[in-house]
Coordinates of C-alpha atoms and ligand atoms in Angstrom, one line a residue:
M154 CA -14.6 -30.5 -5.5
Q155 CA -11.3 -30.5 -3.6
V156 CA -9.7 -27.1 -3.2
S157 CA -5.9 -27.2 -3.7
E158 CA -3.7 -27.3 -0.5
R159 CA -2.1 -24.1 -1.9
V160 CA -5.3 -22.1 -2.0
K161 CA -6.7 -23.7 1.2
G162 CA -3.9 -22.0 3.1
I163 CA -4.8 -18.5 2.0
A164 CA -6.5 -16.3 4.6
A165 CA -9.3 -14.0 3.4
S166 CA -8.5 -10.3 3.4
Q167 CA -9.8 -9.0 6.8
S168 CA -10.2 -5.5 5.5
L169 CA -12.4 -6.6 2.6
A170 CA -14.3 -8.9 5.1
M171 CA -14.9 -6.0 7.4
A172 CA -16.0 -3.7 4.6
A173 CA -18.4 -6.4 3.4
R174 CA -19.9 -6.7 6.9
A175 CA -20.4 -3.0 7.1
K176 CA -22.1 -3.1 3.7
A177 CA -24.4 -5.9 4.8
M178 CA -25.4 -4.0 7.9
Q179 CA -26.0 -0.9 5.8
A180 CA -28.2 -3.0 3.4
A181 CA -30.2 -4.2 6.5
G182 CA -30.9 -0.5 7.4
V183 CA -28.2 0.0 10.0
D184 CA -26.4 3.4 9.7
V185 CA -22.8 2.1 9.7
I186 CA -19.9 4.3 8.9
S187 CA -17.1 2.3 7.3
M188 CA -13.5 3.3 8.0
S189 CA -12.3 -0.1 6.9
L190 CA -11.3 0.3 3.3
G191 CA -8.2 1.9 1.9
E192 CA -9.7 3.8 -1.0
P193 CA -10.0 7.5 -1.8
D194 CA -13.7 8.6 -1.7
M195 CA -13.1 11.2 -4.5
E196 CA -14.2 10.6 -8.1
T197 CA -11.4 9.9 -10.7
P198 CA -10.6 13.4 -12.1
E199 CA -12.6 14.4 -15.1
H200 CA -9.7 14.7 -17.6
I201 CA -8.8 11.1 -16.8
R202 CA -12.3 9.8 -17.3
R203 CA -12.5 11.7 -20.6
A204 CA -9.2 10.1 -21.8
A205 CA -10.8 6.7 -21.2
Q206 CA -13.9 7.6 -23.1
E207 CA -11.7 8.8 -26.0
A208 CA -9.7 5.6 -25.8
I209 CA -12.9 3.5 -26.3
D210 CA -13.9 5.6 -29.3
K211 CA -10.4 5.4 -30.8
G212 CA -10.4 1.6 -30.6
W213 CA -8.1 0.8 -27.7
T214 CA -10.3 -2.3 -27.3
H215 CA -8.0 -5.1 -28.4
Y216 CA -5.2 -7.1 -26.8
G217 CA -2.1 -5.1 -26.2
P218 CA 1.6 -5.7 -25.4
V219 CA 2.1 -8.0 -22.4
A220 CA 4.1 -5.5 -20.4
G221 CA 1.8 -2.5 -21.2
I222 CA 1.3 0.2 -23.8
A223 CA 4.7 1.7 -24.7
S224 CA 3.6 5.3 -24.1
L225 CA 2.3 4.4 -20.6
R226 CA 5.5 2.5 -19.7
E227 CA 7.4 5.6 -20.8
A228 CA 5.2 7.8 -18.7
V229 CA 5.7 5.6 -15.7
A230 CA 9.5 5.7 -16.0
A231 CA 9.4 9.5 -16.5
A232 CA 7.2 10.0 -13.4
Q233 CA 9.4 7.8 -11.3
N234 CA 12.5 9.6 -12.4
A235 CA 11.0 13.0 -11.8
N236 CA 9.7 12.0 -8.3
C237 CA 13.0 10.8 -7.2
R238 CA 14.7 13.6 -5.3
L239 CA 18.2 12.2 -5.8
Q240 CA 18.9 11.5 -9.4
I241 CA 20.9 8.3 -9.2
E242 CA 22.2 7.2 -12.6
D243 CA 22.0 3.5 -11.8
C244 CA 18.3 3.8 -10.9
K245 CA 17.1 5.9 -13.8
F246 CA 14.2 4.0 -15.3
E247 CA 13.3 3.5 -19.0
A248 CA 10.1 2.2 -20.5
A249 CA 11.8 -1.2 -20.9
D250 CA 12.2 -1.5 -17.1
V251 CA 8.4 -1.2 -16.5
I252 CA 5.7 -3.9 -16.5
V253 CA 2.1 -2.6 -16.2
S254 CA -0.2 -4.9 -14.3
V255 CA -3.8 -5.2 -13.1
G256 CA -3.2 -3.0 -10.0
A257 CA -0.1 -2.8 -7.8
K258 CA -1.5 -5.9 -6.1
M259 CA -0.8 -8.0 -9.2
A260 CA 2.5 -6.4 -9.7
I261 CA 3.5 -7.4 -6.2
Y262 CA 2.1 -10.9 -6.7
N263 CA 4.0 -11.3 -9.9
A264 CA 7.3 -10.0 -8.4
I265 CA 7.0 -12.6 -5.6
Q266 CA 6.1 -15.4 -7.9
T267 CA 9.1 -14.5 -10.1
V268 CA 11.6 -14.5 -7.3
V269 CA 10.5 -16.8 -4.5
N270 CA 11.1 -20.5 -4.5
P271 CA 9.5 -22.9 -2.0
G272 CA 11.4 -22.7 1.2
D273 CA 12.9 -19.3 0.5
E274 CA 12.6 -16.8 3.3
V275 CA 10.9 -13.4 2.8
V276 CA 11.4 -10.8 5.5
I277 CA 8.4 -8.6 6.2
P278 CA 8.3 -5.9 8.9
M279 CA 5.1 -6.0 10.8
P280 CA 2.6 -4.5 10.9
S281 CA 2.2 -4.8 7.2
W282 CA -0.3 -4.6 4.4
V283 CA -2.6 -7.7 4.5
S284 CA -1.6 -9.3 1.2
Y285 CA 2.2 -9.7 1.3
T286 CA 2.1 -12.6 3.7
E287 CA -0.5 -14.5 1.8
M288 CA 1.2 -14.0 -1.5
V289 CA 4.5 -15.3 -0.1
K290 CA 2.6 -18.4 1.2
V291 CA 1.1 -19.0 -2.3
A292 CA 4.7 -19.0 -3.7
G293 CA 5.7 -21.6 -1.1
G294 CA 8.0 -19.1 0.6
K295 CA 8.5 -18.7 4.4
V296 CA 7.4 -15.4 5.9
V297 CA 9.9 -14.1 8.4
A298 CA 7.9 -11.5 10.3
I299 CA 9.8 -8.8 12.2
Q300 CA 7.8 -7.1 14.9
T301 CA 8.7 -3.5 14.7
K302 CA 8.2 -1.1 17.6
Y303 CA 5.7 1.6 18.4
E304 CA 8.5 3.9 19.7
N305 CA 10.1 3.7 16.2
R306 CA 6.8 4.5 14.5
Y307 CA 6.8 0.8 13.5
C308 CA 9.7 1.5 11.1
L309 CA 12.2 -1.4 10.6
T310 CA 15.6 -0.7 12.1
A311 CA 19.0 -1.8 10.9
D312 CA 19.4 -4.1 14.0
E313 CA 16.0 -5.7 13.5
L314 CA 16.8 -6.4 9.9
R315 CA 20.3 -7.8 10.6
E316 CA 18.8 -10.2 13.1
A317 CA 16.2 -11.5 10.5
L318 CA 18.5 -12.0 7.5
T319 CA 19.9 -15.4 6.8
E320 CA 21.5 -17.1 3.8
K321 CA 18.0 -18.4 3.0
T322 CA 16.5 -14.8 2.7
K323 CA 15.4 -14.2 -0.8
M324 CA 13.4 -11.0 -0.5
L325 CA 12.8 -8.0 1.8
I326 CA 9.4 -6.2 1.4
L327 CA 9.3 -2.6 2.4
C328 CA 6.3 -0.2 2.2
S329 CA 6.7 3.5 2.7
P330 CA 4.5 5.5 3.1
N331 CA 3.1 2.6 5.1
N332 CA -0.2 0.9 5.2
P333 CA -1.4 0.4 8.0
T334 CA 0.8 2.7 10.1
G335 CA 1.0 5.9 8.0
S336 CA 4.7 6.1 8.8
V337 CA 7.2 7.4 6.2
Y338 CA 10.8 6.2 6.2
S339 CA 13.4 8.9 6.0
H340 CA 16.4 8.8 3.8
S341 CA 18.7 8.0 6.7
Q342 CA 16.4 5.2 8.0
L343 CA 16.5 3.6 4.6
E344 CA 20.3 4.2 4.2
A345 CA 20.8 2.2 7.5
L346 CA 18.9 -0.7 6.0
V347 CA 20.8 -0.5 2.7
E348 CA 24.1 -0.7 4.7
V349 CA 22.9 -4.0 6.3
L350 CA 21.8 -5.4 2.9
R351 CA 25.3 -4.9 1.6
A352 CA 26.3 -8.1 3.3
Y353 CA 23.4 -9.9 1.6
P354 CA 23.8 -9.2 -2.1
E355 CA 21.3 -12.0 -3.1
V356 CA 18.4 -10.4 -1.3
V357 CA 15.9 -8.7 -3.6
V358 CA 14.2 -5.6 -2.2
L359 CA 10.6 -5.1 -3.1
S360 CA 9.7 -1.5 -2.3
D361 CA 6.0 -0.8 -2.4
E362 CA 5.7 3.0 -2.9
I363 CA 2.0 3.1 -3.8
Y364 CA 1.3 5.9 -1.3
D365 CA 4.2 8.1 -2.3
A366 CA 2.0 11.0 -3.4
L367 CA 0.3 11.2 -0.1
V368 CA 2.8 12.6 2.4
Y369 CA 2.0 15.4 4.8
E370 CA 5.4 16.2 6.3
G371 CA 8.4 16.5 3.9
A372 CA 8.5 14.1 0.9
A373 CA 8.6 10.3 0.5
C374 CA 12.0 8.8 -0.2
S375 CA 12.1 6.2 -3.0
M376 CA 14.4 3.2 -2.7
A377 CA 15.6 4.3 -6.2
E378 CA 17.7 6.8 -4.3
F379 CA 20.1 3.9 -3.5
G380 CA 21.8 3.1 -6.7
E381 CA 23.8 0.3 -5.3
L382 CA 20.6 -1.8 -5.1
A383 CA 19.7 -1.2 -8.7
E384 CA 20.2 -4.8 -9.9
R385 CA 18.1 -6.2 -7.1
L386 CA 15.5 -3.6 -6.6
V387 CA 11.8 -3.8 -7.6
I388 CA 9.7 -0.7 -7.1
V389 CA 5.9 -1.0 -7.1
N390 CA 3.5 1.8 -7.7
G391 CA 0.2 2.6 -9.4
V392 CA -2.6 5.0 -10.0
S393 CA -5.1 3.7 -7.4
K394 CA -4.3 6.0 -4.4
A395 CA -2.8 9.1 -6.0
Y396 CA -5.5 9.6 -8.6
A397 CA -8.5 8.0 -7.0
M398 CA -8.4 5.2 -9.5
T399 CA -8.8 2.1 -7.4
G400 CA -11.4 0.5 -9.7
W401 CA -9.4 1.0 -12.9
R402 CA -6.9 -1.6 -11.7
I403 CA -3.7 -0.2 -13.1
G404 CA -0.4 -0.6 -11.2
W405 CA 3.2 -1.5 -12.2
L406 CA 6.6 -2.7 -11.2
M407 CA 9.9 -1.4 -12.2
S408 CA 13.4 -2.9 -12.1
K409 CA 16.7 -2.4 -13.8
N410 CA 17.3 -6.2 -13.7
K411 CA 16.6 -7.3 -17.2
A412 CA 16.4 -11.0 -16.5
F413 CA 13.8 -10.3 -13.8
I414 CA 11.7 -8.1 -16.1
E415 CA 11.8 -10.7 -18.9
A416 CA 10.8 -13.5 -16.5
C417 CA 8.0 -11.4 -15.0
A418 CA 6.6 -10.5 -18.4
R419 CA 6.6 -14.2 -19.3
L420 CA 4.5 -14.9 -16.2
Q421 CA 2.1 -12.1 -17.0
G422 CA 1.8 -13.3 -20.6
Q423 CA 0.5 -16.6 -19.4
Q424 CA -1.8 -15.1 -16.9
V425 CA -3.7 -12.0 -18.0
T426 CA -2.1 -11.2 -21.4
C427 CA -2.1 -7.5 -20.5
A428 CA -3.9 -5.0 -18.3
T429 CA -7.1 -3.5 -19.6
M430 CA -6.2 -1.3 -22.5
V431 CA -8.8 1.5 -21.8
A432 CA -7.7 1.7 -18.2
Q433 CA -4.0 1.9 -19.4
K434 CA -4.9 4.9 -21.5
A435 CA -6.6 6.5 -18.5
A436 CA -3.5 5.9 -16.4
E437 CA -1.4 7.5 -19.1
A438 CA -3.6 10.5 -19.0
A439 CA -3.2 10.6 -15.2
L440 CA 0.6 10.6 -15.4
T441 CA 1.0 12.9 -18.3
G442 CA -1.7 15.5 -17.5
S443 CA -1.7 18.2 -14.9
Q444 CA -0.8 17.0 -11.4
D445 CA -3.0 19.6 -9.7
C446 CA -5.6 17.0 -8.9
V447 CA -3.1 15.0 -6.9
E448 CA -2.1 18.0 -4.9
Q449 CA -5.8 18.9 -4.3
M450 CA -6.6 15.4 -3.0
R451 CA -3.4 15.4 -0.9
Q452 CA -4.6 18.7 0.7
V453 CA -8.0 17.2 1.4
F454 CA -6.4 14.2 3.1
A455 CA -4.0 16.5 5.0
E456 CA -7.0 18.4 6.5
R457 CA -8.7 15.1 7.4
R458 CA -5.6 13.9 9.1
E459 CA -5.5 17.0 11.3
L460 CA -9.2 16.5 12.2
I461 CA -9.0 12.8 12.9
C462 CA -5.8 13.2 15.0
K463 CA -7.5 16.0 17.0
L464 CA -10.6 13.9 17.7
A465 CA -8.6 10.7 18.4
A466 CA -6.5 12.5 21.0
E467 CA -9.8 12.9 23.1
I468 CA -10.4 9.1 23.1
P469 CA -9.4 7.4 26.4
G470 CA -7.1 4.4 26.1
W471 CA -5.8 5.2 22.6
K472 CA -2.1 5.6 22.0
F473 CA -0.9 6.8 18.6
E474 CA 1.6 8.9 16.7
K475 CA 0.4 11.3 14.0
P476 CA 0.6 9.5 10.7
Q477 CA 3.0 11.1 8.2
G478 CA 1.6 9.7 5.0
A479 CA -1.2 7.5 3.4
F480 CA -4.7 7.9 4.9
Y481 CA -4.7 5.6 8.0
L482 CA -4.6 6.1 11.7
F483 CA -3.2 3.1 13.6
P484 CA -3.8 3.5 17.4
D485 CA -2.6 1.0 19.9
V486 CA -5.7 0.0 21.9
S487 CA -4.1 -2.6 24.1
A488 CA -5.3 -0.7 27.1
L489 CA -8.9 -1.5 26.0
G490 CA -8.4 -5.2 25.3
G491 CA -6.7 -5.2 21.9
G492 CA -7.7 -4.8 18.3
D493 CA -10.0 -7.7 17.8
K494 CA -12.1 -6.9 20.8
V495 CA -12.2 -3.1 20.1
A496 CA -13.0 -3.6 16.3
E497 CA -15.9 -5.9 17.1
Y498 CA -17.2 -3.7 19.9
L499 CA -17.1 -0.5 17.7
L500 CA -19.0 -2.2 14.9
E501 CA -21.7 -3.5 17.3
E502 CA -21.9 -0.6 19.7
A503 CA -20.9 2.5 17.6
H504 CA -21.8 1.2 14.2
V505 CA -18.3 2.2 12.9
A506 CA -16.3 -0.4 11.0
V507 CA -12.6 -0.4 11.6
V508 CA -10.1 -3.2 11.0
S509 CA -8.3 -5.0 13.8
G510 CA -4.6 -4.7 13.8
S511 CA -4.4 -8.5 13.8
A512 CA -5.1 -8.4 10.1
F513 CA -1.7 -6.6 9.7
G514 CA 0.3 -8.6 12.3
S515 CA -0.2 -6.1 15.2
P516 CA -3.2 -7.4 17.3
E517 CA -2.8 -4.6 19.8
C518 CA -4.0 -2.0 17.3
I519 CA -6.9 -1.0 15.1
R520 CA -6.7 0.7 11.7
L521 CA -9.1 3.6 10.8
S522 CA -9.1 4.8 7.2
Y523 CA -9.7 8.6 7.0
A524 CA -10.5 8.4 3.2
I525 CA -14.1 9.4 4.0
S526 CA -15.8 12.8 4.2
T527 CA -15.1 15.3 7.0
E528 CA -18.7 14.9 8.2
E529 CA -18.4 11.1 8.4
I530 CA -15.1 11.4 10.3
M531 CA -16.6 13.8 12.8
E532 CA -19.7 11.5 13.3
A533 CA -17.6 8.3 13.4
M534 CA -15.2 9.8 16.0
R535 CA -18.2 11.1 18.1
R536 CA -19.7 7.6 18.2
I537 CA -16.4 5.9 18.9
K538 CA -15.7 8.3 21.8
M539 CA -19.1 7.7 23.3
A540 CA -18.7 3.9 23.0
I541 CA -15.2 3.8 24.4
E542 CA -16.2 6.0 27.4
K543 CA -19.0 3.5 28.2
L544 CA -16.2 0.8 28.6
K545 CA -14.8 2.7 31.7
Ligands
PLP744 N1 0.1 -1.9 -1.6 C1 -0.5 -1.3 -0.5 C2 0.4 -1.0 0.7 C3 -1.8 -1.1 -0.5 O1 -2.4 -0.5 0.6 C4 -2.6 -1.4 -1.6 C5 -4.1 -1.3 -1.7 O2 -4.7 -1.1 -0.7 C6 -2.0 -2.0 -2.7 C7 -0.6 -2.2 -2.7 C8 -2.7 -2.4 -4.0 O3 -3.0 -1.3 -4.8 P1 -3.8 -1.5 -6.1 O4 -5.2 -0.9 -6.0 O5 -3.0 -0.8 -7.2 O6 -3.8 -3.0 -6.5

């Protein structure tokens, strides 16, 4: 069988590949600690699991509306509006502005498919989450990668954006809090980008805010704080990271642009019909129930962040800024030969799986996920330090 040219060109996810290698080594009896996957190690909170069990018993087992259960779409809109510090009238969301998908990943995929034509340029600041680039390629779009700078915490600047935009630019993808860097854009940093975008009214802004509940200094700023973008803004979020619900596969996109929402729903209708109904009811319980569980998990990650940063500071040849959000550390290891070499070495020598920054467009770095237990973080960092000291 011949695989299509379109799919032949897609790179496999390096973070999933590294996690699979770690699992295979573990199965073969090697004591590998995996810091490669971006998923909370906590269980989904009990009240959410209970809501799913009730949903099964109450018969939420049939096809549902393409764009999601009405009560969940309402809860999504309400949560977004409540989270937004500046209440901008133009960016107040309603249930009709929301499409629930099979994870934020699918929401992003659908948004790109709905907007990008072959040959269109999509601007992506690097380093970036592994999947944006491949999704743009599937749509036939051209990725315009902007290399951001360490000294700016890898945040895109107005000048960098201005240089990358052309009349062929169709979309800009932003992610804050960021995977893999852990950086969080401030309101003024985003404002500077919005000012540049003013001269490019056709450019759609896809804002991936999946880590917005996991911020350790201040609060995340949503792109919904910029009302002037309302008609060309798509916000993506979901329950995976904030509620430890990665396996439930529920995420969503929101937009005030009705034509976009209608087109996107048409695409989803021919693709998955709707996201899993039981999982949607669980997500609804997550959004409408007590948010104490989110704060408890955030505090656990905050403590782990302190720990990993303290231990990482003792490792020779690593250069990093303390991450402000998400659950990743992204040190520059160019002094040790770069991300590919160091990731390979750490797996073989220290039995710790990390992901090379080349997966994210920054080959000088490695990414370590600290969504693992305190004990594992301490042991992993002890092994890493010993292995790196051997290199000297
Ligand atoms: N966006 C970013 C930046 C991510 O890191 C991830 C998951 O790792 C996703 C989107 C996808 O999340 P979901 O599990 O909801 O598909």
